[in-house]
Amino acid sequence: MSRAVENLRAVRLVASGRVQGVGFRWQARQQARALGIDGWVKNRGDGRVEMVAQGEHAAVGRFIAWARSGPGYGYVEHLEVTDEPVRGMTGFDVR
């Protein structure tokens, strides 16, 4: 991890609404990679999408802003945002 830990932020996001079956996970990965975000995204059994995102503060803020609206074919009714400890993650995976 080449970036100083104090410049990093990690969050757990849980999106509800029409978020499964609309390309949310794949677009989240595309957004994360464009922003230099590490972490993962997965569908949950309760119909929501869960993500962990870690990167520079500003980049994580932009990722959260994207996640509030989601992909074009879906919509986000509610987005839970919880700060997480910064960990040594690399890449962004679809689970």
PDB file of N, CA and C in Angstrom:
ATOM      1  N   MET A   1       0.857  -1.164   0.000  1.00  0.00           N
ATOM      2  CA  MET A   1       0.000   0.000   0.000  1.00  0.00           C
ATOM      3  C   MET A   1       0.907   1.232   0.000  1.00  0.00           C
ATOM      4  N   SER A   2       0.949   1.931  -1.106  1.00  0.00           N
ATOM      5  CA  SER A   2       1.876   3.050  -1.237  1.00  0.00           C
ATOM      6  C   SER A   2       1.321   4.348  -0.662  1.00  0.00           C
ATOM      7  N   ARG A   3       0.016   4.459  -0.535  1.00  0.00           N
ATOM      8  CA  ARG A   3      -0.579   5.679   0.003  1.00  0.00           C
ATOM      9  C   ARG A   3      -0.520   5.653   1.520  1.00  0.00           C
ATOM     10  N   ALA A   4      -0.259   6.795   2.124  1.00  0.00           N
ATOM     11  CA  ALA A   4      -0.221   6.879   3.583  1.00  0.00           C
ATOM     12  C   ALA A   4      -1.610   6.574   4.140  1.00  0.00           C
ATOM     13  N   VAL A   5      -1.645   5.792   5.210  1.00  0.00           N
ATOM     14  CA  VAL A   5      -2.914   5.370   5.793  1.00  0.00           C
ATOM     15  C   VAL A   5      -3.776   6.562   6.197  1.00  0.00           C
ATOM     16  N   GLU A   6      -3.158   7.645   6.664  1.00  0.00           N
ATOM     17  CA  GLU A   6      -3.955   8.797   7.099  1.00  0.00           C
ATOM     18  C   GLU A   6      -4.685   9.466   5.942  1.00  0.00           C
ATOM     19  N   ASN A   7      -4.279   9.210   4.707  1.00  0.00           N
ATOM     20  CA  ASN A   7      -4.956   9.767   3.537  1.00  0.00           C
ATOM     21  C   ASN A   7      -6.038   8.841   3.011  1.00  0.00           C
ATOM     22  N   LEU A   8      -6.239   7.702   3.670  1.00  0.00           N
ATOM     23  CA  LEU A   8      -7.199   6.711   3.199  1.00  0.00           C
ATOM     24  C   LEU A   8      -8.459   6.707   4.053  1.00  0.00           C
ATOM     25  N   ARG A   9      -9.538   6.325   3.404  1.00  0.00           N
ATOM     26  CA  ARG A   9     -10.822   6.133   4.085  1.00  0.00           C
ATOM     27  C   ARG A   9     -11.404   4.820   3.595  1.00  0.00           C
ATOM     28  N   ALA A  10     -12.034   4.091   4.502  1.00  0.00           N
ATOM     29  CA  ALA A  10     -12.718   2.853   4.141  1.00  0.00           C
ATOM     30  C   ALA A  10     -14.152   2.932   4.634  1.00  0.00           C
ATOM     31  N   VAL A  11     -15.087   2.481   3.798  1.00  0.00           N
ATOM     32  CA  VAL A  11     -16.504   2.498   4.154  1.00  0.00           C
ATOM     33  C   VAL A  11     -17.161   1.200   3.720  1.00  0.00           C
ATOM     34  N   ARG A  12     -18.229   0.856   4.420  1.00  0.00           N
ATOM     35  CA  ARG A  12     -19.123  -0.232   4.008  1.00  0.00           C
ATOM     36  C   ARG A  12     -20.417   0.440   3.571  1.00  0.00           C
ATOM     37  N   LEU A  13     -20.875   0.100   2.382  1.00  0.00           N
ATOM     38  CA  LEU A  13     -22.095   0.669   1.823  1.00  0.00           C
ATOM     39  C   LEU A  13     -23.101  -0.451   1.611  1.00  0.00           C
ATOM     40  N   VAL A  14     -24.355  -0.186   1.957  1.00  0.00           N
ATOM     41  CA  VAL A  14     -25.423  -1.134   1.681  1.00  0.00           C
ATOM     42  C   VAL A  14     -26.534  -0.357   0.985  1.00  0.00           C
ATOM     43  N   ALA A  15     -26.791  -0.728  -0.276  1.00  0.00           N
ATOM     44  CA  ALA A  15     -27.775  -0.027  -1.102  1.00  0.00           C
ATOM     45  C   ALA A  15     -29.047  -0.850  -1.196  1.00  0.00           C
ATOM     46  N   SER A  16     -30.182  -0.176  -1.021  1.00  0.00           N
ATOM     47  CA  SER A  16     -31.476  -0.835  -1.198  1.00  0.00           C
ATOM     48  C   SER A  16     -32.261  -0.088  -2.260  1.00  0.00           C
ATOM     49  N   GLY A  17     -33.232  -0.767  -2.837  1.00  0.00           N
ATOM     50  CA  GLY A  17     -34.025  -0.232  -3.939  1.00  0.00           C
ATOM     51  C   GLY A  17     -34.026  -1.264  -5.051  1.00  0.00           C
ATOM     52  N   ARG A  18     -34.045  -0.787  -6.275  1.00  0.00           N
ATOM     53  CA  ARG A  18     -33.920  -1.706  -7.417  1.00  0.00           C
ATOM     54  C   ARG A  18     -32.439  -1.768  -7.771  1.00  0.00           C
ATOM     55  N   VAL A  19     -31.717  -2.648  -7.070  1.00  0.00           N
ATOM     56  CA  VAL A  19     -30.258  -2.678  -7.173  1.00  0.00           C
ATOM     57  C   VAL A  19     -29.699  -4.035  -7.616  1.00  0.00           C
ATOM     58  N   GLN A  20     -30.539  -5.045  -7.725  1.00  0.00           N
ATOM     59  CA  GLN A  20     -30.073  -6.338  -8.214  1.00  0.00           C
ATOM     60  C   GLN A  20     -30.682  -6.599  -9.586  1.00  0.00           C
ATOM     61  N   GLY A  21     -29.885  -7.200 -10.466  1.00  0.00           N
ATOM     62  CA  GLY A  21     -30.361  -7.500 -11.813  1.00  0.00           C
ATOM     63  C   GLY A  21     -30.322  -6.302 -12.749  1.00  0.00           C
ATOM     64  N   VAL A  22     -29.613  -5.252 -12.352  1.00  0.00           N
ATOM     65  CA  VAL A  22     -29.558  -4.022 -13.161  1.00  0.00           C
ATOM     66  C   VAL A  22     -28.124  -3.617 -13.475  1.00  0.00           C
ATOM     67  N   GLY A  23     -27.160  -4.503 -13.249  1.00  0.00           N
ATOM     68  CA  GLY A  23     -25.763  -4.202 -13.533  1.00  0.00           C
ATOM     69  C   GLY A  23     -25.055  -3.389 -12.466  1.00  0.00           C
ATOM     70  N   PHE A  24     -25.635  -3.319 -11.272  1.00  0.00           N
ATOM     71  CA  PHE A  24     -25.066  -2.494 -10.203  1.00  0.00           C
ATOM     72  C   PHE A  24     -23.644  -2.936  -9.860  1.00  0.00           C
ATOM     73  N   ARG A  25     -23.437  -4.240  -9.648  1.00  0.00           N
ATOM     74  CA  ARG A  25     -22.111  -4.720  -9.238  1.00  0.00           C
ATOM     75  C   ARG A  25     -21.054  -4.426 -10.289  1.00  0.00           C
ATOM     76  N   TRP A  26     -21.374  -4.634 -11.542  1.00  0.00           N
ATOM     77  CA  TRP A  26     -20.389  -4.435 -12.612  1.00  0.00           C
ATOM     78  C   TRP A  26     -20.076  -2.954 -12.791  1.00  0.00           C
ATOM     79  N   GLN A  27     -21.094  -2.116 -12.678  1.00  0.00           N
ATOM     80  CA  GLN A  27     -20.840  -0.684 -12.777  1.00  0.00           C
ATOM     81  C   GLN A  27     -20.104  -0.161 -11.550  1.00  0.00           C
ATOM     82  N   ALA A  28     -20.378  -0.750 -10.389  1.00  0.00           N
ATOM     83  CA  ALA A  28     -19.633  -0.361  -9.186  1.00  0.00           C
ATOM     84  C   ALA A  28     -18.154  -0.679  -9.373  1.00  0.00           C
ATOM     85  N   ARG A  29     -17.853  -1.839  -9.929  1.00  0.00           N
ATOM     86  CA  ARG A  29     -16.454  -2.203 -10.174  1.00  0.00           C
ATOM     87  C   ARG A  29     -15.813  -1.223 -11.157  1.00  0.00           C
ATOM     88  N   GLN A  30     -16.522  -0.863 -12.203  1.00  0.00           N
ATOM     89  CA  GLN A  30     -16.002   0.086 -13.189  1.00  0.00           C
ATOM     90  C   GLN A  30     -15.730   1.446 -12.537  1.00  0.00           C
ATOM     91  N   GLN A  31     -16.660   1.931 -11.726  1.00  0.00           N
ATOM     92  CA  GLN A  31     -16.477   3.205 -11.025  1.00  0.00           C
ATOM     93  C   GLN A  31     -15.293   3.134 -10.070  1.00  0.00           C
ATOM     94  N   ALA A  32     -15.221   2.040  -9.322  1.00  0.00           N
ATOM     95  CA  ALA A  32     -14.140   1.880  -8.347  1.00  0.00           C
ATOM     96  C   ALA A  32     -12.782   1.878  -9.037  1.00  0.00           C
ATOM     97  N   ARG A  33     -12.672   1.157 -10.110  1.00  0.00           N
ATOM     98  CA  ARG A  33     -11.395   1.096 -10.823  1.00  0.00           C
ATOM     99  C   ARG A  33     -11.011   2.464 -11.383  1.00  0.00           C
ATOM    100  N   ALA A  34     -11.988   3.199 -11.909  1.00  0.00           N
ATOM    101  CA  ALA A  34     -11.717   4.534 -12.455  1.00  0.00           C
ATOM    102  C   ALA A  34     -11.245   5.503 -11.365  1.00  0.00           C
ATOM    103  N   LEU A  35     -11.741   5.304 -10.134  1.00  0.00           N
ATOM    104  CA  LEU A  35     -11.409   6.194  -9.023  1.00  0.00           C
ATOM    105  C   LEU A  35     -10.216   5.713  -8.197  1.00  0.00           C
ATOM    106  N   GLY A  36      -9.688   4.541  -8.502  1.00  0.00           N
ATOM    107  CA  GLY A  36      -8.584   3.998  -7.716  1.00  0.00           C
ATOM    108  C   GLY A  36      -9.026   3.443  -6.379  1.00  0.00           C
ATOM    109  N   ILE A  37     -10.254   2.954  -6.315  1.00  0.00           N
ATOM    110  CA  ILE A  37     -10.838   2.397  -5.091  1.00  0.00           C
ATOM    111  C   ILE A  37     -10.563   0.902  -5.022  1.00  0.00           C
ATOM    112  N   ASP A  38     -10.172   0.413  -3.858  1.00  0.00           N
ATOM    113  CA  ASP A  38     -10.018  -1.019  -3.601  1.00  0.00           C
ATOM    114  C   ASP A  38     -11.215  -1.501  -2.804  1.00  0.00           C
ATOM    115  N   GLY A  39     -11.535  -2.797  -2.929  1.00  0.00           N
ATOM    116  CA  GLY A  39     -12.623  -3.361  -2.134  1.00  0.00           C
ATOM    117  C   GLY A  39     -13.379  -4.429  -2.883  1.00  0.00           C
ATOM    118  N   TRP A  40     -14.679  -4.494  -2.639  1.00  0.00           N
ATOM    119  CA  TRP A  40     -15.520  -5.509  -3.260  1.00  0.00           C
ATOM    120  C   TRP A  40     -16.983  -5.087  -3.250  1.00  0.00           C
ATOM    121  N   VAL A  41     -17.785  -5.802  -4.040  1.00  0.00           N
ATOM    122  CA  VAL A  41     -19.235  -5.596  -4.107  1.00  0.00           C
ATOM    123  C   VAL A  41     -19.892  -6.961  -4.256  1.00  0.00           C
ATOM    124  N   LYS A  42     -21.057  -7.122  -3.614  1.00  0.00           N
ATOM    125  CA  LYS A  42     -21.783  -8.391  -3.743  1.00  0.00           C
ATOM    126  C   LYS A  42     -23.274  -8.157  -3.556  1.00  0.00           C
ATOM    127  N   ASN A  43     -24.075  -9.048  -4.159  1.00  0.00           N
ATOM    128  CA  ASN A  43     -25.502  -9.077  -3.903  1.00  0.00           C
ATOM    129  C   ASN A  43     -25.728  -9.776  -2.572  1.00  0.00           C
ATOM    130  N   ARG A  44     -26.680  -9.257  -1.813  1.00  0.00           N
ATOM    131  CA  ARG A  44     -27.063  -9.903  -0.557  1.00  0.00           C
ATOM    132  C   ARG A  44     -28.356 -10.677  -0.770  1.00  0.00           C
ATOM    133  N   GLY A  45     -28.580 -11.654   0.069  1.00  0.00           N
ATOM    134  CA  GLY A  45     -29.787 -12.468  -0.028  1.00  0.00           C
ATOM    135  C   GLY A  45     -31.069 -11.705   0.233  1.00  0.00           C
ATOM    136  N   ASP A  46     -30.969 -10.534   0.878  1.00  0.00           N
ATOM    137  CA  ASP A  46     -32.160  -9.742   1.198  1.00  0.00           C
ATOM    138  C   ASP A  46     -32.528  -8.739   0.097  1.00  0.00           C
ATOM    139  N   GLY A  47     -31.866  -8.844  -1.079  1.00  0.00           N
ATOM    140  CA  GLY A  47     -32.189  -7.977  -2.206  1.00  0.00           C
ATOM    141  C   GLY A  47     -31.376  -6.696  -2.268  1.00  0.00           C
ATOM    142  N   ARG A  48     -30.497  -6.481  -1.300  1.00  0.00           N
ATOM    143  CA  ARG A  48     -29.662  -5.287  -1.309  1.00  0.00           C
ATOM    144  C   ARG A  48     -28.288  -5.616  -1.882  1.00  0.00           C
ATOM    145  N   VAL A  49     -27.506  -4.575  -2.148  1.00  0.00           N
ATOM    146  CA  VAL A  49     -26.133  -4.724  -2.616  1.00  0.00           C
ATOM    147  C   VAL A  49     -25.220  -4.157  -1.543  1.00  0.00           C
ATOM    148  N   GLU A  50     -24.176  -4.911  -1.207  1.00  0.00           N
ATOM    149  CA  GLU A  50     -23.214  -4.496  -0.183  1.00  0.00           C
ATOM    150  C   GLU A  50     -21.857  -4.262  -0.830  1.00  0.00           C
ATOM    151  N   MET A  51     -21.166  -3.206  -0.397  1.00  0.00           N
ATOM    152  CA  MET A  51     -19.852  -2.870  -0.934  1.00  0.00           C
ATOM    153  C   MET A  51     -18.934  -2.459   0.193  1.00  0.00           C
ATOM    154  N   VAL A  52     -17.656  -2.759   0.050  1.00  0.00           N
ATOM    155  CA  VAL A  52     -16.617  -2.183   0.889  1.00  0.00           C
ATOM    156  C   VAL A  52     -15.697  -1.440  -0.059  1.00  0.00           C
ATOM    157  N   ALA A  53     -15.459  -0.175   0.237  1.00  0.00           N
ATOM    158  CA  ALA A  53     -14.643   0.672  -0.634  1.00  0.00           C
ATOM    159  C   ALA A  53     -13.578   1.362   0.191  1.00  0.00           C
ATOM    160  N   GLN A  54     -12.341   1.316  -0.309  1.00  0.00           N
ATOM    161  CA  GLN A  54     -11.224   1.949   0.382  1.00  0.00           C
ATOM    162  C   GLN A  54     -10.368   2.685  -0.630  1.00  0.00           C
ATOM    163  N   GLY A  55     -10.001   3.907  -0.291  1.00  0.00           N
ATOM    164  CA  GLY A  55      -9.145   4.701  -1.157  1.00  0.00           C
ATOM    165  C   GLY A  55      -8.920   6.067  -0.545  1.00  0.00           C
ATOM    166  N   GLU A  56      -8.401   6.978  -1.344  1.00  0.00           N
ATOM    167  CA  GLU A  56      -8.190   8.332  -0.865  1.00  0.00           C
ATOM    168  C   GLU A  56      -9.538   8.971  -0.533  1.00  0.00           C
ATOM    169  N   HIS A  57      -9.549   9.840   0.475  1.00  0.00           N
ATOM    170  CA  HIS A  57     -10.793  10.433   0.974  1.00  0.00           C
ATOM    171  C   HIS A  57     -11.686  10.971  -0.144  1.00  0.00           C
ATOM    172  N   ALA A  58     -11.129  11.783  -1.034  1.00  0.00           N
ATOM    173  CA  ALA A  58     -11.932  12.398  -2.092  1.00  0.00           C
ATOM    174  C   ALA A  58     -12.504  11.346  -3.036  1.00  0.00           C
ATOM    175  N   ALA A  59     -11.713  10.334  -3.365  1.00  0.00           N
ATOM    176  CA  ALA A  59     -12.178   9.284  -4.265  1.00  0.00           C
ATOM    177  C   ALA A  59     -13.309   8.486  -3.635  1.00  0.00           C
ATOM    178  N   VAL A  60     -13.194   8.181  -2.357  1.00  0.00           N
ATOM    179  CA  VAL A  60     -14.264   7.453  -1.663  1.00  0.00           C
ATOM    180  C   VAL A  60     -15.530   8.310  -1.628  1.00  0.00           C
ATOM    181  N   GLY A  61     -15.383   9.599  -1.425  1.00  0.00           N
ATOM    182  CA  GLY A  61     -16.538  10.499  -1.463  1.00  0.00           C
ATOM    183  C   GLY A  61     -17.237  10.476  -2.812  1.00  0.00           C
ATOM    184  N   ARG A  62     -16.460  10.452  -3.892  1.00  0.00           N
ATOM    185  CA  ARG A  62     -17.049  10.387  -5.236  1.00  0.00           C
ATOM    186  C   ARG A  62     -17.723   9.034  -5.467  1.00  0.00           C
ATOM    187  N   PHE A  63     -17.143   7.959  -4.925  1.00  0.00           N
ATOM    188  CA  PHE A  63     -17.750   6.634  -5.062  1.00  0.00           C
ATOM    189  C   PHE A  63     -19.080   6.581  -4.313  1.00  0.00           C
ATOM    190  N   ILE A  64     -19.124   7.152  -3.117  1.00  0.00           N
ATOM    191  CA  ILE A  64     -20.373   7.204  -2.353  1.00  0.00           C
ATOM    192  C   ILE A  64     -21.427   7.988  -3.132  1.00  0.00           C
ATOM    193  N   ALA A  65     -21.038   9.112  -3.714  1.00  0.00           N
ATOM    194  CA  ALA A  65     -21.986   9.924  -4.494  1.00  0.00           C
ATOM    195  C   ALA A  65     -22.542   9.109  -5.663  1.00  0.00           C
ATOM    196  N   TRP A  66     -21.678   8.346  -6.346  1.00  0.00           N
ATOM    197  CA  TRP A  66     -22.159   7.487  -7.431  1.00  0.00           C
ATOM    198  C   TRP A  66     -23.128   6.440  -6.883  1.00  0.00           C
ATOM    199  N   ALA A  67     -22.790   5.815  -5.766  1.00  0.00           N
ATOM    200  CA  ALA A  67     -23.616   4.740  -5.201  1.00  0.00           C
ATOM    201  C   ALA A  67     -24.988   5.236  -4.763  1.00  0.00           C
ATOM    202  N   ARG A  68     -25.131   6.516  -4.444  1.00  0.00           N
ATOM    203  CA  ARG A  68     -26.441   7.059  -4.053  1.00  0.00           C
ATOM    204  C   ARG A  68     -27.442   7.028  -5.206  1.00  0.00           C
ATOM    205  N   SER A  69     -26.961   7.077  -6.434  1.00  0.00           N
ATOM    206  CA  SER A  69     -27.869   7.025  -7.583  1.00  0.00           C
ATOM    207  C   SER A  69     -27.836   5.673  -8.278  1.00  0.00           C
ATOM    208  N   GLY A  70     -26.683   5.004  -8.270  1.00  0.00           N
ATOM    209  CA  GLY A  70     -26.582   3.671  -8.845  1.00  0.00           C
ATOM    210  C   GLY A  70     -26.583   3.682 -10.365  1.00  0.00           C
ATOM    211  N   PRO A  71     -26.758   2.490 -10.963  1.00  0.00           N
ATOM    212  CA  PRO A  71     -26.723   2.375 -12.417  1.00  0.00           C
ATOM    213  C   PRO A  71     -27.998   2.910 -13.053  1.00  0.00           C
ATOM    214  N   GLY A  72     -27.938   3.171 -14.342  1.00  0.00           N
ATOM    215  CA  GLY A  72     -29.062   3.766 -15.059  1.00  0.00           C
ATOM    216  C   GLY A  72     -30.341   2.954 -15.060  1.00  0.00           C
ATOM    217  N   TYR A  73     -30.243   1.622 -15.007  1.00  0.00           N
ATOM    218  CA  TYR A  73     -31.440   0.781 -15.068  1.00  0.00           C
ATOM    219  C   TYR A  73     -32.054   0.509 -13.702  1.00  0.00           C
ATOM    220  N   GLY A  74     -31.411   0.945 -12.661  1.00  0.00           N
ATOM    221  CA  GLY A  74     -31.917   0.732 -11.309  1.00  0.00           C
ATOM    222  C   GLY A  74     -32.092   2.047 -10.601  1.00  0.00           C
ATOM    223  N   TYR A  75     -32.392   1.967  -9.331  1.00  0.00           N
ATOM    224  CA  TYR A  75     -32.464   3.163  -8.498  1.00  0.00           C
ATOM    225  C   TYR A  75     -32.178   2.765  -7.056  1.00  0.00           C
ATOM    226  N   VAL A  76     -31.599   3.683  -6.330  1.00  0.00           N
ATOM    227  CA  VAL A  76     -31.259   3.462  -4.931  1.00  0.00           C
ATOM    228  C   VAL A  76     -32.256   4.234  -4.075  1.00  0.00           C
ATOM    229  N   GLU A  77     -33.005   3.509  -3.257  1.00  0.00           N
ATOM    230  CA  GLU A  77     -33.934   4.158  -2.330  1.00  0.00           C
ATOM    231  C   GLU A  77     -33.219   4.635  -1.081  1.00  0.00           C
ATOM    232  N   HIS A  78     -32.250   3.837  -0.621  1.00  0.00           N
ATOM    233  CA  HIS A  78     -31.534   4.164   0.616  1.00  0.00           C
ATOM    234  C   HIS A  78     -30.113   3.617   0.523  1.00  0.00           C
ATOM    235  N   LEU A  79     -29.156   4.395   1.018  1.00  0.00           N
ATOM    236  CA  LEU A  79     -27.769   3.961   1.062  1.00  0.00           C
ATOM    237  C   LEU A  79     -27.245   4.128   2.475  1.00  0.00           C
ATOM    238  N   GLU A  80     -26.906   3.004   3.111  1.00  0.00           N
ATOM    239  CA  GLU A  80     -26.283   3.035   4.430  1.00  0.00           C
ATOM    240  C   GLU A  80     -24.775   3.190   4.225  1.00  0.00           C
ATOM    241  N   VAL A  81     -24.162   4.115   4.946  1.00  0.00           N
ATOM    242  CA  VAL A  81     -22.720   4.340   4.853  1.00  0.00           C
ATOM    243  C   VAL A  81     -22.139   4.220   6.253  1.00  0.00           C
ATOM    244  N   THR A  82     -21.214   3.283   6.439  1.00  0.00           N
ATOM    245  CA  THR A  82     -20.572   3.057   7.729  1.00  0.00           C
ATOM    246  C   THR A  82     -19.064   3.076   7.526  1.00  0.00           C
ATOM    247  N   ASP A  83     -18.359   3.872   8.320  1.00  0.00           N
ATOM    248  CA  ASP A  83     -16.902   3.882   8.246  1.00  0.00           C
ATOM    249  C   ASP A  83     -16.357   2.562   8.759  1.00  0.00           C
ATOM    250  N   GLU A  84     -15.284   2.110   8.126  1.00  0.00           N
ATOM    251  CA  GLU A  84     -14.620   0.844   8.450  1.00  0.00           C
ATOM    252  C   GLU A  84     -13.150   1.120   8.717  1.00  0.00           C
ATOM    253  N   PRO A  85     -12.464   0.200   9.384  1.00  0.00           N
ATOM    254  CA  PRO A  85     -11.010   0.338   9.524  1.00  0.00           C
ATOM    255  C   PRO A  85     -10.336   0.177   8.150  1.00  0.00           C
ATOM    256  N   VAL A  86      -9.286   0.925   7.927  1.00  0.00           N
ATOM    257  CA  VAL A  86      -8.511   0.792   6.695  1.00  0.00           C
ATOM    258  C   VAL A  86      -7.730  -0.510   6.766  1.00  0.00           C
ATOM    259  N   ARG A  87      -7.820  -1.325   5.688  1.00  0.00           N
ATOM    260  CA  ARG A  87      -7.133  -2.607   5.625  1.00  0.00           C
ATOM    261  C   ARG A  87      -6.283  -2.656   4.360  1.00  0.00           C
ATOM    262  N   GLY A  88      -5.473  -3.645   4.257  1.00  0.00           N
ATOM    263  CA  GLY A  88      -4.608  -3.821   3.101  1.00  0.00           C
ATOM    264  C   GLY A  88      -5.306  -4.499   1.940  1.00  0.00           C
ATOM    265  N   MET A  89      -6.292  -3.866   1.355  1.00  0.00           N
ATOM    266  CA  MET A  89      -6.994  -4.427   0.196  1.00  0.00           C
ATOM    267  C   MET A  89      -6.346  -3.926  -1.088  1.00  0.00           C
ATOM    268  N   THR A  90      -6.382  -4.758  -2.105  1.00  0.00           N
ATOM    269  CA  THR A  90      -5.927  -4.335  -3.432  1.00  0.00           C
ATOM    270  C   THR A  90      -6.912  -4.829  -4.470  1.00  0.00           C
ATOM    271  N   GLY A  91      -7.214  -3.999  -5.455  1.00  0.00           N
ATOM    272  CA  GLY A  91      -8.162  -4.347  -6.490  1.00  0.00           C
ATOM    273  C   GLY A  91      -9.589  -4.187  -6.010  1.00  0.00           C
ATOM    274  N   PHE A  92     -10.539  -4.397  -6.907  1.00  0.00           N
ATOM    275  CA  PHE A  92     -11.958  -4.305  -6.574  1.00  0.00           C
ATOM    276  C   PHE A  92     -12.651  -5.487  -7.221  1.00  0.00           C
ATOM    277  N   ASP A  93     -13.225  -6.363  -6.393  1.00  0.00           N
ATOM    278  CA  ASP A  93     -13.795  -7.616  -6.842  1.00  0.00           C
ATOM    279  C   ASP A  93     -15.319  -7.606  -6.823  1.00  0.00           C
ATOM    280  N   VAL A  94     -15.893  -8.332  -7.761  1.00  0.00           N
ATOM    281  CA  VAL A  94     -17.323  -8.632  -7.747  1.00  0.00           C
ATOM    282  C   VAL A  94     -17.450 -10.013  -7.135  1.00  0.00           C
ATOM    283  N   ARG A  95     -18.215 -10.094  -6.059  1.00  0.00           N
ATOM    284  CA  ARG A  95     -18.375 -11.385  -5.367  1.00  0.00           C
ATOM    285  C   ARG A  95     -19.737 -11.963  -5.640  1.00  0.00           C
TER     286      ARG A  95
END
